[in-house]
Backbone as ProteinMPNN parsed JSONL, in Angstrom:
{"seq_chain_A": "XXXXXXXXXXXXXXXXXXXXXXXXXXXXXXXXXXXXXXXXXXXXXXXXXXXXXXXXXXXXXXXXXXXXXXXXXXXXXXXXXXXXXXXXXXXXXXXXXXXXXXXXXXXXXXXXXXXXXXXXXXXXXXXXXXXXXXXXXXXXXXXXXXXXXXXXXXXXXXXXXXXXXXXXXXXXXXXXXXXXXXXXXXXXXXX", "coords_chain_A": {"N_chain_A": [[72.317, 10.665, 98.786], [74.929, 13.174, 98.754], [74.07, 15.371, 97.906], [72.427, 16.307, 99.547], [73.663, 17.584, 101.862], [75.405, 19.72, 103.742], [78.938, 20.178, 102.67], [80.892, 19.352, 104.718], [81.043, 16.781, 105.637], [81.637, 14.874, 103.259], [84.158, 15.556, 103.02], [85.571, 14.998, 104.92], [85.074, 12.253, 105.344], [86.257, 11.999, 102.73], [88.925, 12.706, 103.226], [90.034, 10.971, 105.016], [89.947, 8.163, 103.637], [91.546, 9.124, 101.834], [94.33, 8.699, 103.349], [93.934, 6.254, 104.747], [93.322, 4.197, 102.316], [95.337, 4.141, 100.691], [97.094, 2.803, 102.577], [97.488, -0.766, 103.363], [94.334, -2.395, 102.763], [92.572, -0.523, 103.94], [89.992, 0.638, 103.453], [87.494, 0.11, 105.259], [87.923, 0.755, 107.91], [88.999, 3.343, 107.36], [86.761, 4.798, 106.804], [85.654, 4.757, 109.011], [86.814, 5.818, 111.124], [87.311, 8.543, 111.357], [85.508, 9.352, 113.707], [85.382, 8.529, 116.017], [87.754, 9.918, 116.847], [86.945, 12.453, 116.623], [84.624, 12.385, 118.541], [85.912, 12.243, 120.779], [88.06, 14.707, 120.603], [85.706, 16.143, 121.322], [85.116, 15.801, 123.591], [87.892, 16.648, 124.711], [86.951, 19.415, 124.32], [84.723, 19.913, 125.951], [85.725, 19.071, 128.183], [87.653, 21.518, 128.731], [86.095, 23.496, 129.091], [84.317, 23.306, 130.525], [86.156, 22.986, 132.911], [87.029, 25.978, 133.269], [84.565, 27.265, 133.436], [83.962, 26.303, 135.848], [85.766, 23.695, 137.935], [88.475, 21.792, 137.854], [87.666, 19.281, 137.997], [85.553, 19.48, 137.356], [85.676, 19.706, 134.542], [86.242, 17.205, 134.132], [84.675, 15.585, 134.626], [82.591, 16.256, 132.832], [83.806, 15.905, 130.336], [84.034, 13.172, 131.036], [81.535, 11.731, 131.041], [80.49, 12.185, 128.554], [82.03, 10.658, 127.377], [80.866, 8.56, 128.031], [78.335, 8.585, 127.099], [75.556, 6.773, 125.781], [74.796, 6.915, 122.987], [77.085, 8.265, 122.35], [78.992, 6.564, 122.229], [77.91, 4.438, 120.29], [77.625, 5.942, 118.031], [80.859, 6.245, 117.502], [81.074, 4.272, 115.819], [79.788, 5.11, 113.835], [79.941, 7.126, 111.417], [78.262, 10.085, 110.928], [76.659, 13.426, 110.19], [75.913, 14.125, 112.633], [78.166, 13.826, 114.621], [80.38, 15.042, 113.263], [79.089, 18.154, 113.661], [78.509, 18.352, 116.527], [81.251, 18.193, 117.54], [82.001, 20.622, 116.841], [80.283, 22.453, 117.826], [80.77, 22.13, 120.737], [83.513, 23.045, 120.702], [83.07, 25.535, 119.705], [81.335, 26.697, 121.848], [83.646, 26.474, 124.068], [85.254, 28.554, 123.01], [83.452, 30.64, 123.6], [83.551, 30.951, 126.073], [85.827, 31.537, 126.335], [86.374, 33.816, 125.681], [84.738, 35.46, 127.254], [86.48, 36.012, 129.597], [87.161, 37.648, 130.905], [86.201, 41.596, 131.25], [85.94, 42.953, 129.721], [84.87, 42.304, 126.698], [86.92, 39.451, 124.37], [87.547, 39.304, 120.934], [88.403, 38.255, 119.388], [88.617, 35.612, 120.456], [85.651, 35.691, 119.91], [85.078, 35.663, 117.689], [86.847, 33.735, 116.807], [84.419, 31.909, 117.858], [82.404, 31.908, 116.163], [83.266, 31.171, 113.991], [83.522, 28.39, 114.411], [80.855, 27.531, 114.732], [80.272, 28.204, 111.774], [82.155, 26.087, 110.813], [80.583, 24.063, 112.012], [78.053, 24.322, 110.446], [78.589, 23.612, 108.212], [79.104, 20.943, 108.12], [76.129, 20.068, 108.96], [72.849, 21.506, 108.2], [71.751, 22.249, 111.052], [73.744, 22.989, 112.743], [73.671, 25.828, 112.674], [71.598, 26.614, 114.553], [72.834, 26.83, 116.918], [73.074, 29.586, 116.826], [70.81, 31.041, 117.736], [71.217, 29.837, 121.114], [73.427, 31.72, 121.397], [72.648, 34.185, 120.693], [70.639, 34.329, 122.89], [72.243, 34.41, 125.482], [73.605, 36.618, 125.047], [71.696, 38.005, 125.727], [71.29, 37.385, 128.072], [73.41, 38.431, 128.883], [74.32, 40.571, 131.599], [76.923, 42.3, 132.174], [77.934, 43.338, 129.856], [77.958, 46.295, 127.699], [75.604, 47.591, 125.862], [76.618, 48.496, 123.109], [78.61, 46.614, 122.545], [77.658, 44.183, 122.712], [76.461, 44.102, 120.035], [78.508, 44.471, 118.514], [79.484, 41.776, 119.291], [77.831, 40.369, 118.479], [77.837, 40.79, 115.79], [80.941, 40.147, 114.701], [80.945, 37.406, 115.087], [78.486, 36.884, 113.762], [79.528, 36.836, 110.923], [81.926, 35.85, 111.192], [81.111, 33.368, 111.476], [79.249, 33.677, 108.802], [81.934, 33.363, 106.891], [83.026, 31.314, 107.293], [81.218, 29.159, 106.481], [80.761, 29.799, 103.998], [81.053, 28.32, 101.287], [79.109, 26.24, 101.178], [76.712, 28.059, 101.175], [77.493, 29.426, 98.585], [77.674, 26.74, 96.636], [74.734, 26.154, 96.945], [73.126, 28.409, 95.916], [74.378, 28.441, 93.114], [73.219, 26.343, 92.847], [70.38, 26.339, 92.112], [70.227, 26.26, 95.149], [69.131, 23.407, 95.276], [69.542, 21.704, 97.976], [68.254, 22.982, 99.703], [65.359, 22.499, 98.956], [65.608, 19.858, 98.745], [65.417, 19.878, 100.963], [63.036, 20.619, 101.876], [61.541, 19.318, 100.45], [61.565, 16.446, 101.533], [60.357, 17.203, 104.408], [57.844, 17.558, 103.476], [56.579, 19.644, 102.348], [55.458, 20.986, 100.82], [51.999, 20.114, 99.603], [51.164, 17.868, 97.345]], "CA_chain_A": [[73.431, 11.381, 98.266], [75.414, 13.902, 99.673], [73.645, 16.501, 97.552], [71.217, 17.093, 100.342], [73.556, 17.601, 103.114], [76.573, 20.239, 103.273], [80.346, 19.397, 102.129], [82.309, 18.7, 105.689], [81.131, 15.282, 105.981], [82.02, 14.417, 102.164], [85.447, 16.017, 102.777], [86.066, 14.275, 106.566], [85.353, 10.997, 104.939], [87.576, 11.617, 101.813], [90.139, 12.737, 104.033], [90.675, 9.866, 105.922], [89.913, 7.679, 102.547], [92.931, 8.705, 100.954], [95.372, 8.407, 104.224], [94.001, 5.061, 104.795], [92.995, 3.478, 101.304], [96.927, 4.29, 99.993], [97.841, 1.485, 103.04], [97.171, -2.368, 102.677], [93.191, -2.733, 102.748], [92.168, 0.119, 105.098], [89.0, 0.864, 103.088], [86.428, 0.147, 106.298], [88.808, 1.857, 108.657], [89.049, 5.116, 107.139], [85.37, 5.563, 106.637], [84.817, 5.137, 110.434], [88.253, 6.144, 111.877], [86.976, 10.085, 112.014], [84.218, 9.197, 114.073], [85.651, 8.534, 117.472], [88.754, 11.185, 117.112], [86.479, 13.661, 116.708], [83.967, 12.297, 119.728], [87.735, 12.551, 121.641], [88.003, 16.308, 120.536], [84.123, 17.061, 121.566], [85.337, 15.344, 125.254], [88.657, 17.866, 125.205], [86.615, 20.803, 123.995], [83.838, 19.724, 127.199], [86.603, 19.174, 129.796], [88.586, 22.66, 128.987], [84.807, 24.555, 128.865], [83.734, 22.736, 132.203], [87.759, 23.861, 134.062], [86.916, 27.279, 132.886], [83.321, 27.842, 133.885], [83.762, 25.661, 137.508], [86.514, 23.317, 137.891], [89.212, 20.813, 136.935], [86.835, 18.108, 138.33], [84.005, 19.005, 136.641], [85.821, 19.515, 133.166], [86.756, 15.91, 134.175], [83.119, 14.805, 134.951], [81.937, 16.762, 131.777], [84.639, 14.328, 128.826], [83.469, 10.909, 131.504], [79.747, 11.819, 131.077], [79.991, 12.837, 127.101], [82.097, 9.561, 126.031], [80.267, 7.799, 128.552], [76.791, 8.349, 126.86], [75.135, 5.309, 124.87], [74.756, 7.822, 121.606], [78.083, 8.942, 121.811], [79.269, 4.979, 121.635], [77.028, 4.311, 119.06], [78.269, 7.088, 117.101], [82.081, 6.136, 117.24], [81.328, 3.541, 114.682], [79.281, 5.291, 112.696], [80.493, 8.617, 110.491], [77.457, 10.482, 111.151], [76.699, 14.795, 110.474], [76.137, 14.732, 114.096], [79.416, 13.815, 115.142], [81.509, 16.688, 113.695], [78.742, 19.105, 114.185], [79.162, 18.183, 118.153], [82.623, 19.001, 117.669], [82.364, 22.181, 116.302], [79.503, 23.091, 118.651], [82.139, 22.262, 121.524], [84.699, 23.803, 120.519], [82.515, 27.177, 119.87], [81.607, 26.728, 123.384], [85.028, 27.115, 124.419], [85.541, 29.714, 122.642], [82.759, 31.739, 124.255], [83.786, 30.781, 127.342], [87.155, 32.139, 126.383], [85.872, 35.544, 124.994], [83.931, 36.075, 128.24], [87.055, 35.985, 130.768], [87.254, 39.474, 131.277], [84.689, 42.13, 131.479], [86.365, 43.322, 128.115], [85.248, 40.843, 125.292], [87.576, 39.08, 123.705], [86.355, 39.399, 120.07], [88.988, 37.158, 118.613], [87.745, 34.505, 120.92], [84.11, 35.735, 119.92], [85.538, 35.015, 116.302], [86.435, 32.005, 116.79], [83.486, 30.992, 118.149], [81.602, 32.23, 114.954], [84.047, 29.939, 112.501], [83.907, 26.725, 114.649], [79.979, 27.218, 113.899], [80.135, 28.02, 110.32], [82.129, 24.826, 110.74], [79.344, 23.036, 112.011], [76.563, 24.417, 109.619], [79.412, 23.054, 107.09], [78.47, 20.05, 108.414], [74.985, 19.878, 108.913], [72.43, 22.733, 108.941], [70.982, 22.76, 111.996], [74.469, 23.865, 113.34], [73.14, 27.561, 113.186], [70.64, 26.344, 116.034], [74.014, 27.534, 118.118], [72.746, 31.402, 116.871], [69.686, 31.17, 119.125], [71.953, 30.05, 121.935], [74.549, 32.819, 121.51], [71.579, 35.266, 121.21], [70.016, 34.383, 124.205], [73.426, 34.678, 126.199], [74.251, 37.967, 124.664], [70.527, 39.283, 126.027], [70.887, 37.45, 129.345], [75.124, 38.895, 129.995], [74.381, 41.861, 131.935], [78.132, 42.945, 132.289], [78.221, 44.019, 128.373], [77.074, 47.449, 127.358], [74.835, 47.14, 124.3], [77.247, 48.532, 121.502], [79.633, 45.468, 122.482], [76.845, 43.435, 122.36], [76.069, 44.427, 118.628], [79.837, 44.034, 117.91], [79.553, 40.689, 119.175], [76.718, 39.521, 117.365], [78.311, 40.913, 114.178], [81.584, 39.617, 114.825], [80.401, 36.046, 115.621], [77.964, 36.254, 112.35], [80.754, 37.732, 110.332], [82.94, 34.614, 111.254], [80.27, 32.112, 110.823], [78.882, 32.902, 107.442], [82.508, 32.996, 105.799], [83.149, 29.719, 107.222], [79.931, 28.575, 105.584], [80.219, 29.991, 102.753], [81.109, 27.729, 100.659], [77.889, 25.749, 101.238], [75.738, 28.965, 100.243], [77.566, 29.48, 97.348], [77.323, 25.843, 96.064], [73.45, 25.809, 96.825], [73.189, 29.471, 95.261], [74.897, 28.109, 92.006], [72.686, 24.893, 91.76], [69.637, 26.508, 92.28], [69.37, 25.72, 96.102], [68.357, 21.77, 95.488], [69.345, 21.456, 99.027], [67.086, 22.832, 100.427], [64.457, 21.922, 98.078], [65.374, 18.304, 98.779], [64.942, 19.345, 102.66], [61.328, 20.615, 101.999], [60.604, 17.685, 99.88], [61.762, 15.635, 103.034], [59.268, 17.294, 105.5], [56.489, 17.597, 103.054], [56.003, 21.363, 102.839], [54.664, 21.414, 99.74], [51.328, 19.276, 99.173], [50.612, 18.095, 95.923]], "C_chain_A": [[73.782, 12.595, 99.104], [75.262, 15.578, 99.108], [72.648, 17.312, 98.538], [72.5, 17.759, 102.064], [74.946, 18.749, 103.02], [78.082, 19.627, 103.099], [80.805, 19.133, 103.163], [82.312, 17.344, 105.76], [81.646, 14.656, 104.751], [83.592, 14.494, 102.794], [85.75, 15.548, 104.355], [86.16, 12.472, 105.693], [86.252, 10.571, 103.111], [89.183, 11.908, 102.227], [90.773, 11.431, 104.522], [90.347, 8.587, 105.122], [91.325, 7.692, 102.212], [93.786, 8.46, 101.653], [94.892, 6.845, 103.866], [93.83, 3.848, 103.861], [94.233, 3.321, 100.531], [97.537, 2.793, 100.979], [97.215, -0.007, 102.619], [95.23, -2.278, 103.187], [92.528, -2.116, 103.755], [90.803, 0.899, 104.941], [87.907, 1.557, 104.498], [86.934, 1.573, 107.409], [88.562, 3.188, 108.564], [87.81, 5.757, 107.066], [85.166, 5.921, 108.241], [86.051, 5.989, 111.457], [88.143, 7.901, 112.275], [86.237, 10.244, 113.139], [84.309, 9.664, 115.757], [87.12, 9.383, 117.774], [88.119, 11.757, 117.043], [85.269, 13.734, 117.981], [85.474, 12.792, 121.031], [87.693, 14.043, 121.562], [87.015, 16.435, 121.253], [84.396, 16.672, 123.373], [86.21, 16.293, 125.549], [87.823, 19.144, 125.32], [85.541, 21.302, 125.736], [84.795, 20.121, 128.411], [87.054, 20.704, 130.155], [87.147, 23.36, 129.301], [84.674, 24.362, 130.941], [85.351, 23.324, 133.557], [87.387, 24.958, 133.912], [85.875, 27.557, 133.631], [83.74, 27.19, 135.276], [85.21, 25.098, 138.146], [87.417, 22.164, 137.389], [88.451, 19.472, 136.768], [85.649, 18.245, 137.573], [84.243, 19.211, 135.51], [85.962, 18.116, 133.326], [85.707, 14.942, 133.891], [82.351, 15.043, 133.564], [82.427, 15.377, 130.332], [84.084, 13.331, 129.866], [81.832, 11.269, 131.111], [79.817, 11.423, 129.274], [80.568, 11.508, 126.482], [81.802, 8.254, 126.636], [78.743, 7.182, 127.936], [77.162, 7.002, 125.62], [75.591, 5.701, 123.379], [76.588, 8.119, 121.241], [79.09, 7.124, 121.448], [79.321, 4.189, 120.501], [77.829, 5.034, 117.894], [79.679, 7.195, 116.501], [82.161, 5.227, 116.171], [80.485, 3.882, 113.68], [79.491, 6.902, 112.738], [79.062, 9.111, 110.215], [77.402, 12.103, 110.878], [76.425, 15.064, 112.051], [77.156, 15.032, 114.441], [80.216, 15.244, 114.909], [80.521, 17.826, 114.371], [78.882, 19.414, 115.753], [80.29, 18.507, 118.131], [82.642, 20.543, 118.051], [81.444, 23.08, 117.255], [80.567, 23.544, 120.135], [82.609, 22.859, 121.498], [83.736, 25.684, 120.101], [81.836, 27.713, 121.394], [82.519, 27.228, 124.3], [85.203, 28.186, 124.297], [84.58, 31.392, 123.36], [82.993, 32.188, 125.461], [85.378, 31.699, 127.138], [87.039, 33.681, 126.271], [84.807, 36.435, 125.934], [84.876, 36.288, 129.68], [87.179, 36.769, 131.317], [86.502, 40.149, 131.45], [85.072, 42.724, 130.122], [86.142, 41.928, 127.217], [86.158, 40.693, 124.616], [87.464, 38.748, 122.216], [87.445, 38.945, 118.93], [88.453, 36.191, 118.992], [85.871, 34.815, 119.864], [84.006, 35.041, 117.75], [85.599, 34.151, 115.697], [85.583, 31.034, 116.47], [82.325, 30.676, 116.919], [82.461, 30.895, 113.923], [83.468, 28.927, 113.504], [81.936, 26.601, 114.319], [79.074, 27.491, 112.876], [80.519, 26.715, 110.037], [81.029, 24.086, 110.809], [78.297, 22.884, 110.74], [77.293, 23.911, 108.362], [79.284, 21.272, 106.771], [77.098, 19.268, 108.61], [74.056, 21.128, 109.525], [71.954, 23.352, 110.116], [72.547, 23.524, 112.85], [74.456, 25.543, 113.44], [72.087, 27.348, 113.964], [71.828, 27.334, 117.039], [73.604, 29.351, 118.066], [72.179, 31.403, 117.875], [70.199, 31.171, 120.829], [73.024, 31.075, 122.225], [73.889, 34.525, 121.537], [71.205, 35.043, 122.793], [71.098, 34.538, 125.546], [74.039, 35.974, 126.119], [72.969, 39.155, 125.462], [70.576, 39.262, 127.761], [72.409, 38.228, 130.244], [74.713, 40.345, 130.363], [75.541, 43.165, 132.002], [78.37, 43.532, 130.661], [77.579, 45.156, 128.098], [76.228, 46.791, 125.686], [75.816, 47.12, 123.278], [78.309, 47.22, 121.707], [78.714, 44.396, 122.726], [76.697, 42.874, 120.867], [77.0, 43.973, 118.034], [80.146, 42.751, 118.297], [79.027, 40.032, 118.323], [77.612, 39.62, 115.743], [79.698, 39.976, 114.201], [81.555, 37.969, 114.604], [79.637, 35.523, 114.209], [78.989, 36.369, 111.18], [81.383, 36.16, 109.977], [82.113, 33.34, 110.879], [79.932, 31.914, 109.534], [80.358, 32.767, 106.29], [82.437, 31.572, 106.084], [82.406, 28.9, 106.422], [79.623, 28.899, 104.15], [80.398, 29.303, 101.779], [79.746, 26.843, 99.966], [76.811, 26.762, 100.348], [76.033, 29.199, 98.886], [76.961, 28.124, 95.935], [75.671, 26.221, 96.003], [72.793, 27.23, 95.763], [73.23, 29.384, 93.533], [73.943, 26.759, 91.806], [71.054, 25.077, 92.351], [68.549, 25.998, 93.634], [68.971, 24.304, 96.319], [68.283, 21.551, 97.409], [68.262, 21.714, 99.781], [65.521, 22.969, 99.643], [64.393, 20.81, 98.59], [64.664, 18.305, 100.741], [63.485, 19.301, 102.733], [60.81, 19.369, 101.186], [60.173, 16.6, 101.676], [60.51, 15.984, 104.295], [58.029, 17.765, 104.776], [56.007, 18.836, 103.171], [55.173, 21.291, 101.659], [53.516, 20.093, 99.737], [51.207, 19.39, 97.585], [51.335, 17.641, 94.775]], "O_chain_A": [[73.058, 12.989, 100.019], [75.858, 16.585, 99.489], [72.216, 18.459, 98.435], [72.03, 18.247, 103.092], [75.606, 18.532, 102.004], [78.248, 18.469, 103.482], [81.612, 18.251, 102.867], [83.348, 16.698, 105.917], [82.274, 13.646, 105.068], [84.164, 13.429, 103.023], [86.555, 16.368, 104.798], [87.163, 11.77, 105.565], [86.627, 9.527, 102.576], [90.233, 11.495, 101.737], [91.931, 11.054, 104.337], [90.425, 7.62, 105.881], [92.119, 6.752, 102.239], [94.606, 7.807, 101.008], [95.354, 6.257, 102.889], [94.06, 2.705, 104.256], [94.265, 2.408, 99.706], [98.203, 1.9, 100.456], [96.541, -0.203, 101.608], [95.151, -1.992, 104.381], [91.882, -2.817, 104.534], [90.376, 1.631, 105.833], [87.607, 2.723, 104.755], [86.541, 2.725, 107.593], [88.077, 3.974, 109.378], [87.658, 6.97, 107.209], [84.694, 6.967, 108.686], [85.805, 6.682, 112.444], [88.725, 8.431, 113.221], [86.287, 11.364, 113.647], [83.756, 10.526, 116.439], [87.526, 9.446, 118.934], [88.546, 12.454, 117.964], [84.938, 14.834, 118.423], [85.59, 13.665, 121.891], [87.25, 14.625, 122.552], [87.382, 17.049, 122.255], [83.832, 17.321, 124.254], [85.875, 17.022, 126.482], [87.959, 19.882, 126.296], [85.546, 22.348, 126.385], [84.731, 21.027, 129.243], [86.974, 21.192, 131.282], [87.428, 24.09, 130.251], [84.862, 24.992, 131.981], [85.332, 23.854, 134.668], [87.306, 25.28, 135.098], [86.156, 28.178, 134.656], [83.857, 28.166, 136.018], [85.849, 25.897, 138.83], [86.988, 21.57, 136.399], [88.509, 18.729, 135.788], [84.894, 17.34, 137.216], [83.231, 19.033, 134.832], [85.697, 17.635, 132.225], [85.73, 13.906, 133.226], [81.571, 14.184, 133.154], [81.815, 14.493, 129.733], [83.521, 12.423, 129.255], [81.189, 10.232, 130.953], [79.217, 10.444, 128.829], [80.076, 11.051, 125.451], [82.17, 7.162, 126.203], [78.184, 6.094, 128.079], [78.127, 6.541, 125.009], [76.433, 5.105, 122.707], [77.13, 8.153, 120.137], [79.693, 6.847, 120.411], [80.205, 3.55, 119.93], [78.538, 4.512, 117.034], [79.946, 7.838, 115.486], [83.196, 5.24, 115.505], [80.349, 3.153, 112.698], [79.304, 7.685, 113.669], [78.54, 8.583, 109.233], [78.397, 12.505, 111.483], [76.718, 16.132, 112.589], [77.446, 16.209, 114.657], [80.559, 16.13, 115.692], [80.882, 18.404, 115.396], [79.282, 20.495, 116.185], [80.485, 19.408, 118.946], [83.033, 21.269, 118.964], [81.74, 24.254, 117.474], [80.973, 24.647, 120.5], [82.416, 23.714, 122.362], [84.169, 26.787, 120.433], [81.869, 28.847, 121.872], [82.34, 28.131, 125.116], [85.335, 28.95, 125.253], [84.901, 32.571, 123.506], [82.8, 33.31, 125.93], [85.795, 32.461, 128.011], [87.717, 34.517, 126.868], [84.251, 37.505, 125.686], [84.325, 36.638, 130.724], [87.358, 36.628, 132.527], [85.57, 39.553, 131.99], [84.088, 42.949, 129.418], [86.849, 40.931, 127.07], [86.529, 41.711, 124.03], [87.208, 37.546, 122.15], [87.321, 39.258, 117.746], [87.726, 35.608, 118.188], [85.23, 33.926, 119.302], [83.258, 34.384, 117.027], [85.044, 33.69, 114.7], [85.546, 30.076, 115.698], [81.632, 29.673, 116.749], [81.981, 29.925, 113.336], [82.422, 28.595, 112.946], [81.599, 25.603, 113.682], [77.862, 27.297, 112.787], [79.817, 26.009, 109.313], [80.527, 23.514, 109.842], [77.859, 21.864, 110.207], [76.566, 23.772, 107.378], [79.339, 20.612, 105.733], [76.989, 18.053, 108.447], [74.176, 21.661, 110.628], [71.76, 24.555, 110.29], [72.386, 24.549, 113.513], [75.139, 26.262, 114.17], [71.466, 28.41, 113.995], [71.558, 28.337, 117.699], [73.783, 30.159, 118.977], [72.724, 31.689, 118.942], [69.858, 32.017, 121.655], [73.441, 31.185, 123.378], [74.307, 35.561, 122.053], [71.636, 35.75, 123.703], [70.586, 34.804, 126.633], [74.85, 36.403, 126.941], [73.048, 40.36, 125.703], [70.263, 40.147, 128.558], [72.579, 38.488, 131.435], [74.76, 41.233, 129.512], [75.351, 44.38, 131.938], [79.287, 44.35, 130.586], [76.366, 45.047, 128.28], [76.385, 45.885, 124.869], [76.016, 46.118, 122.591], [78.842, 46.914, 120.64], [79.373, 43.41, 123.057], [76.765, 41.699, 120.507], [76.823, 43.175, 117.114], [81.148, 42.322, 117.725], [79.542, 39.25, 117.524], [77.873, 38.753, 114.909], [79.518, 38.9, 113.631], [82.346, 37.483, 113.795], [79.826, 34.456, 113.625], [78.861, 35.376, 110.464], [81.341, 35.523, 108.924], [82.478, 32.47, 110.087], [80.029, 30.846, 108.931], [80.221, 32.282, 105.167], [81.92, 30.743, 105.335], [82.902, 28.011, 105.731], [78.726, 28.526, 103.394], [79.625, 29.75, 100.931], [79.422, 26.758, 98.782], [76.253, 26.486, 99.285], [75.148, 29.213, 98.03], [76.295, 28.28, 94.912], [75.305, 26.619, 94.897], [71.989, 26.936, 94.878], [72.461, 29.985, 92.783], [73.923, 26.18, 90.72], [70.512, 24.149, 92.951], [67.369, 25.65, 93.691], [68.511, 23.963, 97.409], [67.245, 21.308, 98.025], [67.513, 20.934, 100.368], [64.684, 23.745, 100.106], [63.288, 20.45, 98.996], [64.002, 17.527, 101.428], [62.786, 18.465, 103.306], [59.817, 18.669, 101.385], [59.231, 16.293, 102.406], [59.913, 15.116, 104.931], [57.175, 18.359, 105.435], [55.125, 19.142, 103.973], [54.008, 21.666, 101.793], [54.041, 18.987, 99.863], [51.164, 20.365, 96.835], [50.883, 17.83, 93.645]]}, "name": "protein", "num_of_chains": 1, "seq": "XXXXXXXXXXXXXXXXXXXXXXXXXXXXXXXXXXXXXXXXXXXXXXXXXXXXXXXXXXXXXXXXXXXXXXXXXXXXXXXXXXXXXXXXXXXXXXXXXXXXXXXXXXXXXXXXXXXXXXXXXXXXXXXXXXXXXXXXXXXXXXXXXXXXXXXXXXXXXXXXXXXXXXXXXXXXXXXXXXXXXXXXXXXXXXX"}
């Protein structure tokens, strides 16, 4: 059930439910039909990241590699929490990349980058794994003074947990099960 996992994937696959279940017998369709538009996005979000950091050729090389892989194949027919979370990881990628063009942060970009992964963790929790990465980039950018450091970090968390909030609230209001059901899942508790 989809009590263990957060709401984007419920609400991606009732999305594209009701477009396609209103036409003649599009049931199958619509369940999988998010799957590989949103592998498509995670290839744009790659290509524009990869033009930005190097060049046009290697945003080019970046989308042939990503909807080249086996997994990502695999994955187009099956509606998976990976899938969007890869999106949203992407696309907060971008965004960092965008919010670093200057020697002045861009702290709408840095904004951004915070929603697209609240998105994710909306999707599946490990999408706040991306913190650790956005820490460790904030300790290794030498060109930032500290206090615009700080105002990144905040910024960035700021934008992530509204996005997410929804999720905390639900689990908040139902006494957490989620992650109850996760520790069931890896056996924390003996006994």
């Amino acid at each position: 059930g989809y009590y263990s996992k957060p709401p984007l994937i419920a609400w991606i696959l009732a999305g594209t439910s009701s477009i396609f279940d209103a036409q003649a017998g599009g049931q199958l369709i619509s369940l999988r039909l998010a799957a590989p538009l949103l592998h498509a996005f995670t290839a744009l979000f790659l290509w524009q990241t990869g033009r930005l950091l190097f060049s046009d050729n290697s945003g080019r090389l970046a989308a042939l590699l990503w909807i080249s892989l086996p997994a990502v194949g695999l994955g187009s027919f099956v509606m998976s929490t990976d899938t969007p979370m890869l999106m949203f990881w992407s696309a907060g990628l971008y965004c960092l990349v965008r919010a670093d063009e200057s020697v002045q942060p861009n702290y709408r970009w840095v904004a951004l980058a915070g929603l697209c992964v609240g998105l994710a963790t909306l999707t599946k929790y490990a999408g706040l794994y991306f913190i650790l990465s956005f820490i460790f980039w904030l300790m290794t950018s030498w060109f930032h003074k500290p206090s615009q450091k700080i105002k990144m970090f905040g910024t960035f968390c700021a934008a992530a947990l509204i996005a997410s909030l929804p999720t905390w609230l639900w689990n908040y209001n139902n006494d957490f099960v989620t992650l109850m059901h996760l520790g069931e899942n890896a056996n924390i508790r003996q006994g």
